[in-house]
Every structure is written in structure tokens, then in C-alpha cells.
Amino acid sequence: MIRAIIISDDLTGALDSAAAFAARGCVTRVALSPEALDDGVDPDVDVLAVSTNSREAAAETACDAVAAVRAGLDRLGARAASAVMFKKIDSRLKGHVAVEAGALRHASQPVLVCPAIPRLGRFVSAGAVTGAGVAEPLPVAPACAGLSADIPDAGDDAALDRIVARAASGTLFVGAAGLAEALARRIAPGHEPVPPRLPAPALLAVGSRDPVSLEQLEGLSCIAAPNGAVPADLGPDDRPCRIVQMTQGDTTIPGAEAGAAFADGIGGHVRAARPATLIACGGESAAAVLRGLGVRWLALEGEALPGVPVARTRGLDPELTVVTKSGGFGARDTFTRLIEMLAMPEAATKRGAMP
């Protein structure tokens, strides 16, 4: 039986939320799109997460994407009937919060909204998101118009645990990684998280322009990809990790165009050089690269660092370890620590190209 179902508007959100369950021993799978549900869901899955890729889409498109997920879940029948339902939203309330939660909920289903992530310094106080990366308090209620939602405050993990414990049966939980972690602690309380291994060599692709990510790159040697154009030659491949950063070009082009070029270039290098690990910063960058490689499912293993999930590709030969990080999260030394965690094989062998 599936114990928890997570629906997120982007891939990094799906991974962030599901990581807490995987780290506690739950067999966790992540679908990169609603269409991937047509492949079927492995019989041993405890936690299922689905990315609708709808944060930047029009409201109508976002609603249709969530409806497609609901249809896929209905096909699972009794396997999904008693699962806890969690709608992952951006902790700074970006995207179509009310539209997507409204499309997911059943008639008269209670809704609880709390986008706090205490361990990353982001809280809900007096009904507003505050803390790290939030210049001014962001009221939650306007983003939840029409849901008649309970919007509790949460300043620490203990508060989130109490919120989950007192929630009515059948509640639709709406929130960020903090609320997902509280649900994981309740569903799998007897397991302590185990950090997954990161094999080297790695390719670190930074498609985010968030100031947090830019600060995390300071002091590191990066290969520039102006307007997303990844150089054909990334230099020597004997280093544990090569870093490619999307940068501003001499001319201005639409962000979507630059992002698509960046994803294509990174995907080409993954096929040619076959790194053991892809570290992707920026939700759309990660999703676009994986879609280009034909990946539809990920097997989630846990977190390398807080807010930095680790997964393995399904259906790709050879398997690729995938590490993702949202642009606006993480300590200043996040990239440095990830590089230090890479484990080089004892006997490095040159890898052939993917077909």
C-alpha cells in the first residue's frame, strides 16, 4: 500500500519533500511528470511523488496538470486509497497555490497550509512566512483564497509535529519540506536518516541566478555558459567535479530560451562524459536535463545535506546519481561540502559515451 502521495509543482520540490521519507527507510519513487504514471507504479512503493512542472505555467494549465495526476492516482485504486495526501508548494508562495490545491482536494476535505521549513530558517508567524530569504513577511491567506484552510504558525519542528498530530483524518496537507518532514516522522518514526553516498566524478550544473546560489559559488572555479551556451570542451576530466554556471551573455535573450540551451548542453555532456553524479541547481534545469535524457522516474535515497536530495535514475543505462538543490536554499558552503562528499572510485576507468 502507498502510505503517502506528494504532488509538487516542480521537480526539486517533489524531491525535497519526498527525501525525508526515503531517508527513513520508505521506498520512494518520483515521477517527473503526470504522464509517467501511465508506466505504472512499482508494487513495493511506500511513498509516491509527482512533479506537475506547473509553477511557471498558466493557471489553467496548472489545474489541468493536477487533474491529470488525480486521474493517474484513481487508476491505482485501493493501493492509494488510504495514503496521506501532501501538496508541495513553494515556501515563498510562488506558483498557483490555491488553484492546484483546489484541483487536488475532494469535496469537503479539510485543508491545512503551513509552508514553514524551520531547519532552514524559514517560519510561519502571525499567518505569514518569515525568516531566511524573506525580505518582508509574506501573508499565507491570500495565496490560499477559496480553500477555507487552517493556517497554523510554526516556529520549530516540534510545532510542525503537533500540527500533524492534531490534524483531522483525511486532511489535505499543503506546505513545504518542513511539513513533509513532520509527516515522515509520523509515518516512519522508528528510522533515523542515513546519508546516501555520492560517487565521483561529478558534473555540477548551476542554472539558477538566485543570489543564494551565486554566493555559494564564490571561490569555486566555474566554466561559464553565456546565455546557457555550454562550451563544447569542459577541460580535463580527471577532477572529482567540474562546475558549469549559466551566465549573462553579451545579448539579452528570454530566460526560457537560455534555460533550454543550458539543459541541452548539460545533457550532451552527461551523454558523452558519463559522470557518475549530476548535481543540478535550479528546479527547471534539473527537470529539463533529465527529460532530455529520457528519464521519467527517480528512485529517491535521502539527503546529502539539508534541502539537498539524492536520487538515482530509473531506466537509464548506466544509472546516474542525481543531486538537486533549489536556487534559494542552503548554507554558503553547500557546493563546497557536496564536492568534498564525492567518493572517487579506487580504480578510475574512462567511461564510454551513452548511446
mmCIF file of N, CA and C in Angstrom, residues 231-239 242:
data_model
loop_
_atom_site.group_PDB
_atom_site.id
_atom_site.type_symbol
_atom_site.label_atom_id
_atom_site.label_comp_id
_atom_site.label_asym_id
_atom_site.label_seq_id
_atom_site.Cartn_x
_atom_site.Cartn_y
_atom_site.Cartn_z
ATOM 1 N N PRO A 231 30.037 25.345 -23.209
ATOM 2 C CA PRO A 231 31.179 25.100 -24.099
ATOM 3 C C PRO A 231 31.293 23.625 -24.480
ATOM 4 N N ALA A 232 31.763 23.390 -25.694
ATOM 5 C CA ALA A 232 31.923 22.008 -26.147
ATOM 6 C C ALA A 232 32.992 21.284 -25.350
ATOM 7 N N ASP A 233 34.017 22.007 -24.921
ATOM 8 C CA ASP A 233 35.122 21.413 -24.167
ATOM 9 C C ASP A 233 35.096 21.962 -22.742
ATOM 10 N N LEU A 234 34.887 21.085 -21.778
ATOM 11 C CA LEU A 234 34.863 21.496 -20.375
ATOM 12 C C LEU A 234 36.216 21.327 -19.704
ATOM 13 N N GLY A 235 37.242 21.016 -20.471
ATOM 14 C CA GLY A 235 38.566 20.884 -19.888
ATOM 15 C C GLY A 235 38.840 19.481 -19.382
ATOM 16 N N PRO A 236 39.938 19.299 -18.631
ATOM 17 C CA PRO A 236 40.343 17.972 -18.143
ATOM 18 C C PRO A 236 39.220 17.285 -17.367
ATOM 19 N N ASP A 237 39.083 15.981 -17.600
ATOM 20 C CA ASP A 237 38.013 15.240 -16.928
ATOM 21 C C ASP A 237 38.537 14.392 -15.775
ATOM 22 N N ASP A 238 39.737 14.743 -15.262
ATOM 23 C CA ASP A 238 40.314 13.963 -14.171
ATOM 24 C C ASP A 238 40.029 14.578 -12.804
ATOM 25 N N ARG A 239 39.200 15.632 -12.768
ATOM 26 C CA ARG A 239 38.848 16.254 -11.496
ATOM 27 C C ARG A 239 37.611 15.580 -10.909
ATOM 28 N N ARG A 242 33.436 18.984 -12.103
ATOM 29 C CA ARG A 242 33.513 20.161 -12.959
ATOM 30 C C ARG A 242 32.234 20.971 -12.772
#
